[in-house]
Amino acid sequence: MRKSALSDEILLSVQNPARYIGGEVNMCVKDPEKVDIRFVMCFPDVYEIGMSHLGIQILYDMFNRREDIWCERVYSPWTDMDRVLREKKIPLFALESQDPVKDFDFLGITIQYEMCYTNILQILDLSHIPLEASGRTKEHPFVIGGGPCAYNPEPLAEFFDLFYIGEGETQYYHLMDVYKEWKKEGGSREDFLKRAAQVPGIYVPSLYEVSYEEDGTIKAMVPTCPEAPKRVKKQVVLDVTDTFYPKKPVVPFLKATQDRVVLEIQRGCIRGCRFCQAGMIYRPTRERDLSMLKEYAEEMLKHTGYEEISLSSLSSSDYSRLGELVDYLMDTCGPRKINISLPSLRIDAFSLDVMGKVQDVKKSSLTFAPEAGSQRLRDVINKGLTEEVILSGAGQAFEGGWNRVKLYFMLGLPTENEEDMKGIAWLAEKIAERYYDVPKERRNGKCQIVVSTSFFVPKPFTPFQWARMCTKEEFLHRAYVVNHEIKEQKNKKSIKYNWHEADVTVLEGILARGDRRISAAIRRAYEKGCLFDSWSECFQNRLWMEAFEECGVDVDFYTTRERSMDEIFPWDFINIGVSRAFLEREWKLAHEGQVTQNCRQRCSGCGAAVYGGGVCHEHQN
């Protein structure tokens, strides 16, 4: 490893200097003179959050398996280090080599959530890379984006050279080979972009032109050259067992948000909740083989020294061999005092039995996500969860020794009325009553119920992408209704209520459904000082609203406006496998309050069968 880009004096002047020095366990170091491609992977948030991201760990391992590629990492410097880098004119550098990011061939940025958009500009700015792709030359790295927000890349189109649509294990090696060939031939920057556009899943924004109707909606989006496809197809790993996964993940020096081994047991979700973007874009559901999971659990624990393992999935209860996997982990991890974490479980007898095996009930709380307060609204959103199941599950949990419950809901969902809002308080009260139905001698202290509400954002590629979004005032009114109703309940002392920041949600909605015309406002907000927008202590809504006004962006156009069924969306050029006809059908069924069965019960013809594999394959055979 080379000498640090920072002096000891600088490191001692900032919070958590370990964020910037590299040298962690399982870090990959190569000789830069012996590789053909230097790739730096970026998560645009602080080190502790970025190091918790499984996707980067997978791609880091995948790239570094090739002798001709050296993949390194970089994260957003916190505000104190940001200031130092600017004052000292030190370009942002990668952790492994401490070399400047601007000297790499590729800067790959994972775009996990909308509130990191100004951090992306920070990364480019501190790296001394022109913010707009149009201003870059052959001396600059190619900036490529991926992750869930890349499913509407248009708000960031001006800042990226390329976007990768889908799962990185499929086409990244192909893209790197195209780059090596281009580099050898010495073509222009535009020549590489045209070649890259022919790689499945690669979107090159500069090769497309967008026109608009008089009312501001999109008229058309067309390629400007024959190399660019009219539609970009999502790339999917069909066999998630025989694919890339790290046996030796990098272990951070600092306590990360996910300070544990993360074992991804499956991809996709069979449930089809109509508000959930992940449940649509990660279709079809694909399970990892049990034997592979056992092997990797052992290897990752051995090579990291972690004392906890987390089973990762959108809906872990739906993994068909969860019981066997948990039994195996109990046998192997229990004697070594290694904890097992099971997020994303449903509230049913099977899940409660599994949780009862792995959790110390005196130290844990149960997390349920009814999402809506009334059965009517749960049917609208296709949650597939009845009040009877919720109360039965809570009762079994209380009788098993649990006394703390976290309940997650959304406010502002389509068709929501005041009874739905109050229903959140009523359901929390019924759960509290169910606790006090347990004989006193069998209770584990006082009941603690934490109700949390987020505010609904209509996301691309969901049946609710046509929905209007509430204003900040409407969101806050809904939170007030819930809060007031909770205070009217008999067991109000057992119920605590939290709600999300409404102005942050409105901004998220603008960025989630925005088009290329809002990129100027993103840049203006960054120039005004917006950074780390997902951190409440840093968020400056006033500056964002000023930026939108100065750039002529009508906030209501992207949030509260009603969408017609034939409107062209900024993301419609992407083919995710799930058809628009299916999303339209689900939008209609939502308004009828009709529930669609999950993928294992009955195929709903969403279109993801074109990929084959997983549940879709089971139904076809």
Coordinates of C-alpha atoms in Angstrom, one line a residue:
M1 CA 0.0 0.0 0.0
R2 CA 1.2 3.5 -0.9
K3 CA 1.8 6.3 1.5
S4 CA -1.5 8.0 2.7
A5 CA -2.7 11.0 0.8
L6 CA -3.3 12.6 4.2
S7 CA -0.8 13.7 6.9
D8 CA -1.2 12.6 10.5
E9 CA -2.0 16.2 11.3
I10 CA -5.0 16.2 9.0
L11 CA -6.2 12.8 10.1
L12 CA -6.1 13.9 13.8
S13 CA -8.2 17.0 12.9
V14 CA -11.3 15.1 11.6
Q15 CA -13.9 12.8 13.0
N16 CA -13.3 9.1 12.6
P17 CA -10.0 9.2 10.6
A18 CA -10.3 5.5 10.0
R19 CA -12.8 6.4 7.3
Y20 CA -10.0 7.5 5.0
I21 CA -6.9 5.3 5.5
G22 CA -7.9 1.9 4.1
G23 CA -5.8 -1.1 5.2
E24 CA -8.8 -3.2 6.4
V25 CA -8.9 -6.9 6.7
N26 CA -9.6 -8.6 3.3
M27 CA -8.8 -5.4 1.4
C28 CA -7.5 -6.2 -2.1
V29 CA -4.1 -4.7 -3.1
K30 CA -2.5 -5.1 -6.6
D31 CA 0.4 -3.7 -8.5
P32 CA -1.1 -0.9 -10.6
E33 CA 1.5 -1.5 -13.3
K34 CA 0.3 -5.1 -13.8
V35 CA -3.4 -4.3 -14.4
D36 CA -5.1 -3.0 -17.5
I37 CA -8.1 -1.4 -15.8
R38 CA -8.4 0.7 -12.7
F39 CA -11.9 0.8 -11.4
V40 CA -13.0 2.7 -8.2
M41 CA -16.3 1.8 -6.7
C42 CA -18.2 4.5 -4.8
F43 CA -21.0 4.6 -2.4
P44 CA -22.0 8.3 -2.0
D45 CA -22.4 8.4 1.7
V46 CA -20.1 8.1 4.7
Y47 CA -17.8 5.1 5.1
E48 CA -19.9 3.4 7.8
I49 CA -23.0 3.3 5.6
G50 CA -21.2 2.5 2.4
M51 CA -19.3 -0.4 3.9
S52 CA -22.7 -2.0 4.8
H53 CA -23.7 -2.2 1.2
L54 CA -23.8 -5.8 0.0
G55 CA -23.8 -4.8 -3.7
I56 CA -20.4 -3.1 -3.6
Q57 CA -18.9 -6.1 -1.7
I58 CA -20.1 -8.4 -4.4
L59 CA -18.8 -6.3 -7.3
Y60 CA -15.5 -5.6 -5.4
D61 CA -15.0 -9.3 -5.1
M62 CA -16.1 -9.9 -8.7
F63 CA -13.8 -7.3 -10.3
N64 CA -10.8 -8.3 -8.3
R65 CA -11.0 -11.9 -9.4
R66 CA -9.7 -10.8 -12.7
E67 CA -6.0 -10.2 -12.8
D68 CA -6.3 -7.4 -15.3
I69 CA -8.6 -5.3 -13.1
W70 CA -8.0 -3.6 -9.8
C71 CA -11.2 -2.4 -8.1
E72 CA -10.8 0.0 -5.2
R73 CA -13.3 2.0 -3.0
V74 CA -14.2 5.5 -2.2
Y75 CA -16.9 7.1 0.0
S76 CA -18.3 10.5 0.6
P77 CA -16.0 12.5 3.0
W78 CA -17.9 13.9 5.9
T79 CA -18.2 17.6 6.1
D80 CA -15.0 18.1 8.1
M81 CA -12.9 16.2 5.6
D82 CA -14.7 17.8 2.7
R83 CA -13.5 21.2 4.0
V84 CA -9.9 20.0 4.5
L85 CA -9.7 18.5 1.0
R86 CA -10.9 21.8 -0.5
E87 CA -8.6 24.0 1.6
K88 CA -5.5 21.8 1.0
K89 CA -6.5 21.2 -2.7
I90 CA -6.1 17.5 -2.2
P91 CA -8.0 15.5 -4.8
L92 CA -10.3 12.8 -3.5
F93 CA -8.5 9.4 -3.5
A94 CA -9.3 5.7 -3.3
L95 CA -8.8 3.8 0.0
E96 CA -6.6 1.0 -1.3
S97 CA -3.9 2.8 -3.2
Q98 CA -4.5 6.4 -2.0
D99 CA -4.3 7.4 -5.7
P100 CA -6.6 10.2 -7.0
V101 CA -10.0 9.1 -8.3
K102 CA -9.5 11.3 -11.4
D103 CA -6.6 9.0 -12.5
F104 CA -8.8 5.9 -12.7
D105 CA -10.4 4.4 -15.8
F106 CA -13.8 4.1 -14.3
L107 CA -15.7 5.6 -11.4
G108 CA -18.6 3.4 -10.6
I109 CA -21.3 5.0 -8.3
T110 CA -24.0 3.0 -6.6
I111 CA -27.2 5.1 -6.5
Q112 CA -29.1 3.6 -3.6
Y113 CA -31.5 6.4 -2.7
E114 CA -32.5 9.8 -4.1
M115 CA -31.3 11.8 -1.1
C116 CA -27.6 11.1 -2.1
Y117 CA -27.8 13.0 -5.4
T118 CA -25.9 16.0 -4.1
N119 CA -23.3 13.7 -2.6
I120 CA -22.6 12.3 -6.1
L121 CA -21.8 15.8 -7.3
Q122 CA -19.5 16.2 -4.2
I123 CA -17.6 13.0 -5.3
L124 CA -17.1 14.4 -8.8
D125 CA -16.2 17.9 -7.5
L126 CA -13.6 16.7 -5.0
S127 CA -12.2 14.3 -7.5
H128 CA -11.6 17.3 -9.9
I129 CA -13.8 15.6 -12.5
P130 CA -16.1 17.9 -14.5
L131 CA -19.7 17.6 -13.1
E132 CA -21.3 17.4 -16.6
A133 CA -20.4 14.4 -18.7
S134 CA -20.2 16.7 -21.7
G135 CA -17.2 18.5 -20.2
R136 CA -15.0 15.4 -19.8
T137 CA -12.1 14.4 -22.0
K138 CA -10.1 11.2 -22.5
E139 CA -8.1 12.2 -19.4
H140 CA -11.1 11.7 -17.2
P141 CA -12.6 8.4 -16.0
F142 CA -15.8 7.2 -17.3
V143 CA -18.5 7.7 -14.7
I144 CA -21.0 4.8 -14.5
G145 CA -24.1 4.6 -12.2
G146 CA -26.0 1.6 -11.0
G147 CA -28.4 0.5 -8.3
P148 CA -32.1 1.0 -7.7
C149 CA -32.2 4.7 -8.6
A150 CA -30.7 3.9 -12.0
Y151 CA -34.2 2.7 -12.9
N152 CA -35.0 6.3 -13.4
P153 CA -31.6 7.7 -14.3
E154 CA -32.9 10.9 -16.0
P155 CA -32.5 13.4 -13.2
L156 CA -28.8 12.5 -13.2
A157 CA -28.4 12.0 -16.9
E158 CA -26.2 15.1 -17.3
F159 CA -23.7 13.9 -14.8
F160 CA -23.1 10.3 -15.9
D161 CA -21.4 8.8 -18.9
L162 CA -23.2 5.5 -18.6
F163 CA -25.7 3.7 -16.4
Y164 CA -25.8 -0.1 -15.8
I165 CA -29.4 -1.3 -15.7
G166 CA -29.8 -4.5 -13.7
E167 CA -27.5 -6.9 -11.7
G168 CA -23.8 -6.2 -12.2
E169 CA -22.7 -9.9 -12.3
T170 CA -24.0 -10.3 -15.8
Q171 CA -22.4 -7.8 -18.2
Y172 CA -19.6 -5.9 -16.4
Y173 CA -16.9 -8.2 -17.6
H174 CA -18.2 -7.8 -21.1
L175 CA -18.1 -4.0 -20.7
M176 CA -14.5 -4.1 -19.4
D177 CA -13.4 -6.2 -22.4
V178 CA -15.0 -3.6 -24.7
Y179 CA -13.0 -0.9 -22.9
K180 CA -9.7 -2.8 -23.2
E181 CA -10.3 -3.2 -26.9
W182 CA -11.2 0.5 -27.3
K183 CA -8.2 1.6 -25.3
K184 CA -5.8 -0.5 -27.4
E185 CA -7.2 1.0 -30.6
G186 CA -7.0 4.6 -29.2
G187 CA -10.5 5.8 -30.2
S188 CA -12.4 8.9 -29.1
R189 CA -14.4 9.1 -25.9
E190 CA -17.6 9.1 -27.9
D191 CA -16.4 6.1 -29.8
F192 CA -16.2 4.1 -26.5
L193 CA -19.6 5.3 -25.4
K194 CA -21.2 4.1 -28.7
R195 CA -19.5 0.7 -28.3
A196 CA -20.6 0.5 -24.6
A197 CA -24.2 1.3 -25.7
Q198 CA -24.3 -2.0 -27.6
V199 CA -23.6 -4.0 -24.4
P200 CA -26.9 -5.3 -23.0
G201 CA -28.1 -3.2 -20.0
I202 CA -25.9 -0.2 -20.7
Y203 CA -27.6 3.2 -21.1
V204 CA -25.6 6.1 -22.5
P205 CA -27.6 9.3 -21.9
S206 CA -25.7 11.4 -24.3
L207 CA -26.9 9.2 -27.2
Y208 CA -30.6 10.0 -26.7
E209 CA -32.7 13.1 -27.3
V210 CA -35.8 14.0 -25.4
S211 CA -38.7 16.2 -26.7
Y212 CA -41.6 17.6 -24.7
E213 CA -45.3 18.3 -25.2
E214 CA -46.7 21.8 -24.6
D215 CA -48.0 20.7 -21.1
G216 CA -44.4 19.7 -20.1
T217 CA -44.9 15.9 -20.3
I218 CA -42.5 13.9 -22.5
K219 CA -43.3 13.7 -26.2
A220 CA -40.6 11.2 -27.2
M221 CA -37.2 9.9 -26.3
V222 CA -35.2 8.7 -29.2
P223 CA -31.6 7.4 -29.8
T224 CA -29.4 9.8 -31.9
C225 CA -27.2 7.0 -33.4
P226 CA -27.7 3.4 -34.5
E227 CA -25.5 2.0 -31.8
A228 CA -28.0 3.1 -29.0
P229 CA -31.0 0.8 -28.6
K230 CA -34.5 2.2 -28.4
R231 CA -35.1 0.3 -25.1
V232 CA -32.5 -0.9 -22.6
K233 CA -33.2 -4.3 -21.0
K234 CA -32.6 -5.0 -17.4
Q235 CA -29.9 -7.6 -16.8
V236 CA -30.7 -10.5 -14.4
V237 CA -28.6 -13.2 -12.9
L238 CA -30.8 -16.3 -13.4
D239 CA -28.6 -18.7 -11.4
V240 CA -27.9 -16.9 -8.1
T241 CA -26.2 -20.0 -6.7
D242 CA -23.4 -20.4 -9.2
T243 CA -22.4 -16.8 -9.4
F244 CA -20.1 -14.2 -7.7
Y245 CA -20.3 -13.8 -3.9
P246 CA -17.6 -12.8 -1.5
K247 CA -16.2 -15.4 0.8
K248 CA -13.8 -12.8 2.2
P249 CA -15.7 -9.5 2.5
V250 CA -13.8 -6.4 3.5
V251 CA -14.1 -5.8 7.3
P252 CA -14.4 -2.1 8.2
F253 CA -12.2 -0.5 10.9
L254 CA -15.2 1.4 12.2
K255 CA -18.5 -0.1 13.4
A256 CA -20.6 -0.1 10.2
T257 CA -24.4 0.2 10.0
Q258 CA -24.5 -3.5 9.1
D259 CA -21.7 -4.8 11.4
R260 CA -22.1 -8.4 10.5
V261 CA -21.8 -11.1 7.9
V262 CA -24.6 -10.6 5.3
L263 CA -25.8 -13.7 3.6
E264 CA -28.2 -13.0 0.7
I265 CA -30.6 -16.0 0.6
Q266 CA -32.7 -15.0 -2.4
R267 CA -33.4 -12.2 -4.8
G268 CA -36.8 -10.8 -5.7
C269 CA -40.1 -11.1 -3.9
I270 CA -43.3 -13.1 -4.6
R271 CA -45.6 -10.8 -2.8
G272 CA -46.4 -8.0 -5.2
C273 CA -47.1 -5.1 -2.9
R274 CA -48.2 -2.3 -5.2
F275 CA -46.2 0.5 -3.5
C276 CA -42.9 -1.5 -3.5
Q277 CA -40.4 -0.7 -6.2
A278 CA -37.9 -3.4 -5.2
G279 CA -40.6 -6.0 -5.4
M280 CA -41.1 -5.1 -9.1
I281 CA -37.6 -4.3 -10.4
Y282 CA -35.9 -7.4 -8.8
R283 CA -38.4 -9.9 -10.3
P284 CA -38.3 -12.8 -10.9
T285 CA -37.7 -14.4 -7.5
R286 CA -34.6 -16.6 -7.4
E287 CA -33.4 -18.6 -4.4
R288 CA -29.8 -19.6 -3.6
D289 CA -29.1 -23.3 -3.0
L290 CA -29.0 -24.4 0.6
S291 CA -25.6 -26.0 0.3
M292 CA -24.1 -22.9 -1.2
L293 CA -25.5 -20.8 1.7
K294 CA -24.1 -23.2 4.3
E295 CA -20.7 -23.1 2.7
Y296 CA -20.6 -19.3 2.3
A297 CA -21.8 -18.8 5.9
E298 CA -18.9 -20.8 7.2
E299 CA -16.4 -19.1 5.0
M300 CA -17.5 -15.6 5.6
L301 CA -17.6 -16.1 9.4
K302 CA -14.1 -17.7 9.3
H303 CA -12.6 -14.8 7.3
T304 CA -14.2 -11.9 9.1
G305 CA -14.4 -12.7 12.7
Y306 CA -17.9 -11.2 12.9
E307 CA -20.2 -12.3 15.8
E308 CA -23.4 -12.0 13.9
I309 CA -24.8 -13.3 10.6
S310 CA -27.8 -11.7 8.9
L311 CA -30.0 -13.5 6.3
S312 CA -30.8 -10.9 3.6
S313 CA -33.9 -10.9 1.4
L314 CA -36.9 -8.8 0.6
S315 CA -39.1 -11.4 2.3
S316 CA -37.0 -14.0 4.2
S317 CA -40.1 -16.0 5.3
D318 CA -40.6 -16.9 1.6
Y319 CA -37.3 -18.7 1.2
S320 CA -38.4 -22.2 0.8
R321 CA -35.7 -23.8 2.9
L322 CA -35.4 -21.2 5.7
G323 CA -36.2 -23.7 8.4
E324 CA -33.4 -26.0 7.4
L325 CA -30.9 -23.1 7.0
V326 CA -31.8 -21.7 10.4
D327 CA -31.4 -25.1 12.1
Y328 CA -28.0 -25.5 10.5
L329 CA -26.9 -22.1 11.6
M330 CA -28.2 -22.7 15.1
D331 CA -26.1 -25.9 15.3
T332 CA -22.9 -24.3 13.9
C333 CA -23.2 -20.7 15.3
G334 CA -24.8 -21.4 18.6
P335 CA -21.8 -23.0 20.3
R336 CA -19.6 -20.1 19.0
K337 CA -21.9 -17.5 20.4
I338 CA -22.7 -16.1 17.0
N339 CA -26.0 -14.3 16.7
I340 CA -28.4 -14.9 13.8
S341 CA -30.4 -11.9 12.5
L342 CA -33.6 -12.4 10.5
P343 CA -34.9 -9.2 9.0
S344 CA -37.9 -9.0 6.6
L345 CA -39.9 -11.8 8.2
R346 CA -43.7 -12.0 7.9
I347 CA -46.0 -12.2 10.9
D348 CA -47.0 -15.8 10.8
A349 CA -46.6 -18.9 13.0
F350 CA -43.7 -20.2 10.9
S351 CA -41.8 -17.0 11.2
L352 CA -42.5 -16.6 14.9
D353 CA -41.2 -20.2 15.4
V354 CA -38.0 -19.3 13.5
M355 CA -37.5 -16.1 15.5
G356 CA -38.2 -17.9 18.7
K357 CA -35.2 -20.2 17.9
V358 CA -32.7 -17.5 17.2
Q359 CA -33.6 -14.5 19.4
D360 CA -33.2 -13.9 23.1
V361 CA -36.7 -12.6 23.8
K362 CA -35.5 -10.5 26.7
K363 CA -33.3 -8.4 24.4
S364 CA -35.2 -8.2 21.2
S365 CA -38.3 -6.6 19.7
L366 CA -40.5 -7.8 16.9
T367 CA -40.9 -5.8 13.7
F368 CA -44.2 -6.0 11.7
A369 CA -45.0 -3.9 8.7
P370 CA -48.8 -3.8 8.2
E371 CA -48.2 -0.6 6.1
A372 CA -51.9 0.5 6.3
G373 CA -54.2 0.9 9.3
S374 CA -57.4 -0.6 7.7
Q375 CA -58.1 -3.9 5.9
R376 CA -59.6 -1.9 3.0
L377 CA -56.3 0.0 2.4
R378 CA -54.2 -3.1 2.9
D379 CA -56.2 -4.7 0.1
V380 CA -55.7 -1.6 -2.0
I381 CA -51.9 -1.9 -1.7
N382 CA -52.0 -5.7 -2.0
K383 CA -50.3 -6.3 1.3
G384 CA -51.8 -9.7 1.6
L385 CA -52.1 -9.4 5.4
T386 CA -55.3 -9.4 7.4
E387 CA -56.0 -8.0 10.8
E388 CA -56.7 -11.5 12.1
V389 CA -53.2 -12.6 11.1
I390 CA -51.6 -9.6 12.6
L391 CA -53.4 -10.0 16.0
S392 CA -52.9 -13.7 16.0
G393 CA -49.2 -13.3 15.3
A394 CA -48.8 -10.6 17.9
G395 CA -50.6 -12.8 20.4
Q396 CA -48.3 -15.8 19.8
A397 CA -45.3 -13.5 20.1
F398 CA -46.5 -12.1 23.5
E399 CA -47.2 -15.6 24.8
G400 CA -43.7 -16.6 23.7
G401 CA -42.2 -13.9 25.8
W402 CA -41.9 -10.8 23.6
N403 CA -43.1 -7.5 24.9
R404 CA -41.7 -5.0 22.4
V405 CA -43.2 -4.5 19.0
K406 CA -42.3 -2.1 16.2
L407 CA -45.0 -1.3 13.6
Y408 CA -44.3 0.3 10.3
F409 CA -47.0 2.1 8.3
M410 CA -47.2 4.5 5.3
L411 CA -49.4 7.7 5.2
G412 CA -50.6 9.3 1.9
L413 CA -51.3 6.0 0.1
P414 CA -53.7 6.2 -2.9
T415 CA -57.4 6.2 -1.8
E416 CA -56.5 6.8 1.9
N417 CA -59.2 8.4 4.0
E418 CA -59.4 9.5 7.6
E419 CA -60.6 6.2 8.9
D420 CA -57.6 4.5 7.3
M421 CA -55.4 7.0 9.2
K422 CA -57.1 6.5 12.5
G423 CA -57.0 2.7 11.9
I424 CA -53.2 2.9 12.6
A425 CA -54.0 4.0 16.2
W426 CA -56.8 1.4 16.5
L427 CA -54.6 -1.4 15.3
A428 CA -51.8 -0.4 17.7
E429 CA -54.4 -0.4 20.5
K430 CA -55.7 -3.8 19.6
I431 CA -52.2 -5.2 19.7
A432 CA -51.6 -3.6 23.1
E433 CA -54.9 -5.1 24.3
R434 CA -53.8 -8.5 23.0
Y435 CA -50.6 -8.2 25.2
Y436 CA -52.7 -7.5 28.3
D437 CA -54.9 -10.5 27.6
V438 CA -51.8 -12.7 28.5
P439 CA -52.0 -13.7 32.2
K440 CA -49.9 -11.3 34.2
E441 CA -47.5 -14.0 35.5
R442 CA -46.7 -14.9 31.9
R443 CA -46.0 -11.3 30.7
N444 CA -42.5 -10.0 30.3
G445 CA -42.8 -6.6 31.9
K446 CA -44.7 -3.7 30.3
C447 CA -45.8 -3.7 26.7
Q448 CA -43.9 -1.3 24.4
I449 CA -45.3 -0.6 21.0
V450 CA -43.5 1.8 18.7
V451 CA -45.5 3.0 15.7
S452 CA -43.6 4.6 12.9
T453 CA -45.1 6.1 9.7
S454 CA -43.2 7.0 6.6
F455 CA -44.9 9.1 3.8
F456 CA -45.7 7.5 0.5
V457 CA -43.7 8.2 -2.6
P458 CA -45.0 6.9 -5.9
K459 CA -42.0 5.1 -7.4
P460 CA -41.2 4.2 -11.0
F461 CA -42.1 0.8 -12.2
T462 CA -44.8 0.2 -9.6
P463 CA -48.6 0.1 -10.1
F464 CA -48.7 3.3 -8.1
Q465 CA -46.4 5.2 -10.5
W466 CA -49.6 7.0 -11.8
A467 CA -50.6 8.2 -8.3
R468 CA -50.5 11.8 -7.2
M469 CA -48.3 12.6 -4.1
C470 CA -49.4 14.5 -1.1
T471 CA -48.1 18.0 -0.3
K472 CA -46.0 18.6 2.8
E473 CA -49.1 20.0 4.6
E474 CA -51.2 17.0 3.6
F475 CA -48.6 14.6 5.0
L476 CA -48.3 16.5 8.3
H477 CA -52.1 16.6 8.6
R478 CA -52.2 12.8 8.3
A479 CA -49.5 12.5 11.0
Y480 CA -51.5 14.8 13.2
V481 CA -54.6 12.6 12.8
V482 CA -52.7 9.5 13.8
N483 CA -51.0 11.2 16.7
H484 CA -54.2 12.6 18.1
E485 CA -56.0 9.3 17.8
I486 CA -53.2 7.4 19.6
K487 CA -53.6 9.8 22.5
E488 CA -57.3 8.9 22.7
Q489 CA -56.5 5.2 23.2
K490 CA -56.8 3.4 26.6
N491 CA -53.3 2.0 26.4
K492 CA -51.7 5.2 25.0
K493 CA -48.8 5.0 27.5
S494 CA -47.7 1.7 25.9
I495 CA -47.7 3.3 22.4
K496 CA -45.0 5.7 21.1
Y497 CA -45.4 7.4 17.7
N498 CA -42.7 8.6 15.3
W499 CA -43.2 10.0 11.8
H500 CA -40.9 10.8 8.9
E501 CA -39.9 14.4 7.8
A502 CA -42.5 15.5 5.2
D503 CA -40.3 18.0 3.3
V504 CA -37.6 15.3 2.8
T505 CA -40.4 13.0 1.4
V506 CA -41.5 15.7 -1.1
L507 CA -38.0 16.1 -2.3
E508 CA -37.6 12.4 -2.7
G509 CA -40.7 12.3 -4.8
I510 CA -39.4 15.1 -7.1
L511 CA -36.1 13.3 -7.6
A512 CA -37.7 9.8 -7.9
R513 CA -40.0 10.8 -10.8
G514 CA -38.0 13.7 -12.3
D515 CA -36.6 14.0 -15.8
R516 CA -33.5 15.6 -17.3
R517 CA -34.9 19.1 -16.7
I518 CA -34.3 18.9 -12.9
S519 CA -30.6 18.2 -13.2
A520 CA -29.8 21.9 -13.3
A521 CA -31.7 22.3 -9.9
I522 CA -29.7 19.4 -8.4
R523 CA -26.5 21.1 -9.4
R524 CA -27.8 24.5 -8.1
A525 CA -28.7 22.9 -4.8
Y526 CA -25.2 21.4 -4.5
E527 CA -23.7 24.8 -5.3
K528 CA -25.8 26.4 -2.6
G529 CA -24.4 23.9 0.0
C530 CA -26.8 21.0 0.0
L531 CA -25.0 17.8 1.0
F532 CA -25.8 14.7 3.0
D533 CA -29.5 15.3 2.4
S534 CA -30.6 12.1 4.1
W535 CA -29.0 13.3 7.3
S536 CA -31.5 15.4 9.3
E537 CA -28.8 17.6 10.7
C538 CA -27.6 18.5 7.2
F539 CA -30.8 18.7 5.2
Q540 CA -31.6 22.2 4.1
N541 CA -35.0 22.2 2.4
R542 CA -35.1 26.0 2.0
L543 CA -32.0 25.8 -0.3
W544 CA -33.6 23.0 -2.4
M545 CA -36.8 25.0 -2.9
E546 CA -34.7 28.1 -3.9
A547 CA -32.8 25.9 -6.4
F548 CA -36.0 24.6 -8.0
E549 CA -37.4 28.2 -8.2
E550 CA -34.2 29.6 -9.7
C551 CA -34.1 26.8 -12.3
G552 CA -37.8 27.1 -13.2
V553 CA -38.7 23.7 -11.8
D554 CA -42.4 23.4 -10.9
V555 CA -42.5 21.2 -7.8
D556 CA -46.2 20.3 -8.2
F557 CA -45.6 19.1 -11.8
Y558 CA -43.5 16.2 -10.4
T559 CA -45.5 15.5 -7.2
T560 CA -49.1 16.4 -6.8
R561 CA -50.1 16.4 -10.5
E562 CA -52.4 13.6 -11.7
R563 CA -50.9 11.4 -14.4
S564 CA -52.9 10.1 -17.4
M565 CA -52.7 6.5 -18.2
D566 CA -51.0 7.2 -21.6
E567 CA -48.4 9.6 -20.3
I568 CA -44.8 8.8 -21.3
F569 CA -42.6 8.5 -18.2
P570 CA -38.9 9.4 -18.1
W571 CA -38.1 5.8 -17.4
D572 CA -40.2 4.2 -20.0
F573 CA -37.2 3.5 -22.2
I574 CA -36.1 0.8 -19.7
N575 CA -37.5 -2.7 -20.0
I576 CA -37.5 -4.3 -16.6
G577 CA -39.4 -7.5 -17.7
V578 CA -42.5 -6.4 -15.8
S579 CA -44.9 -5.1 -18.5
R580 CA -46.7 -1.8 -18.4
A581 CA -50.0 -3.6 -19.1
F582 CA -49.5 -5.6 -15.8
L583 CA -48.8 -2.3 -13.9
E584 CA -51.9 -0.7 -15.4
R585 CA -54.0 -3.8 -14.5
E586 CA -52.7 -3.6 -10.9
W587 CA -53.4 0.1 -10.7
K588 CA -57.0 -0.6 -11.7
L589 CA -57.3 -3.5 -9.2
A590 CA -56.0 -1.3 -6.5
H591 CA -58.9 1.2 -7.0
E592 CA -61.3 -1.8 -6.9
G593 CA -59.7 -3.0 -3.7
Q594 CA -58.9 -6.4 -5.3
V595 CA -56.0 -8.5 -4.0
T596 CA -53.6 -10.3 -6.4
Q597 CA -52.3 -13.6 -5.2
N598 CA -48.6 -14.0 -4.7
C599 CA -46.4 -15.6 -7.3
R600 CA -46.4 -19.1 -5.7
Q601 CA -50.1 -19.2 -5.4
R602 CA -50.8 -18.1 -9.0
C603 CA -48.9 -16.5 -11.8
S604 CA -50.3 -13.0 -12.5
G605 CA -48.6 -12.7 -15.9
C606 CA -46.4 -9.7 -15.0
G607 CA -44.0 -10.4 -17.8
A608 CA -40.9 -11.5 -15.8
A609 CA -41.3 -15.0 -17.1
V610 CA -39.3 -13.8 -20.1
Y611 CA -36.2 -14.2 -17.9
G612 CA -37.0 -17.7 -16.9
G613 CA -35.8 -19.2 -13.7
G614 CA -37.1 -18.9 -10.1
V615 CA -40.9 -19.0 -9.4
C616 CA -41.6 -18.1 -13.1
H617 CA -39.8 -21.3 -14.2
E618 CA -41.6 -23.4 -11.6
H619 CA -45.0 -22.2 -13.0
Q620 CA -44.0 -22.9 -16.6
N621 CA -43.1 -26.4 -15.7

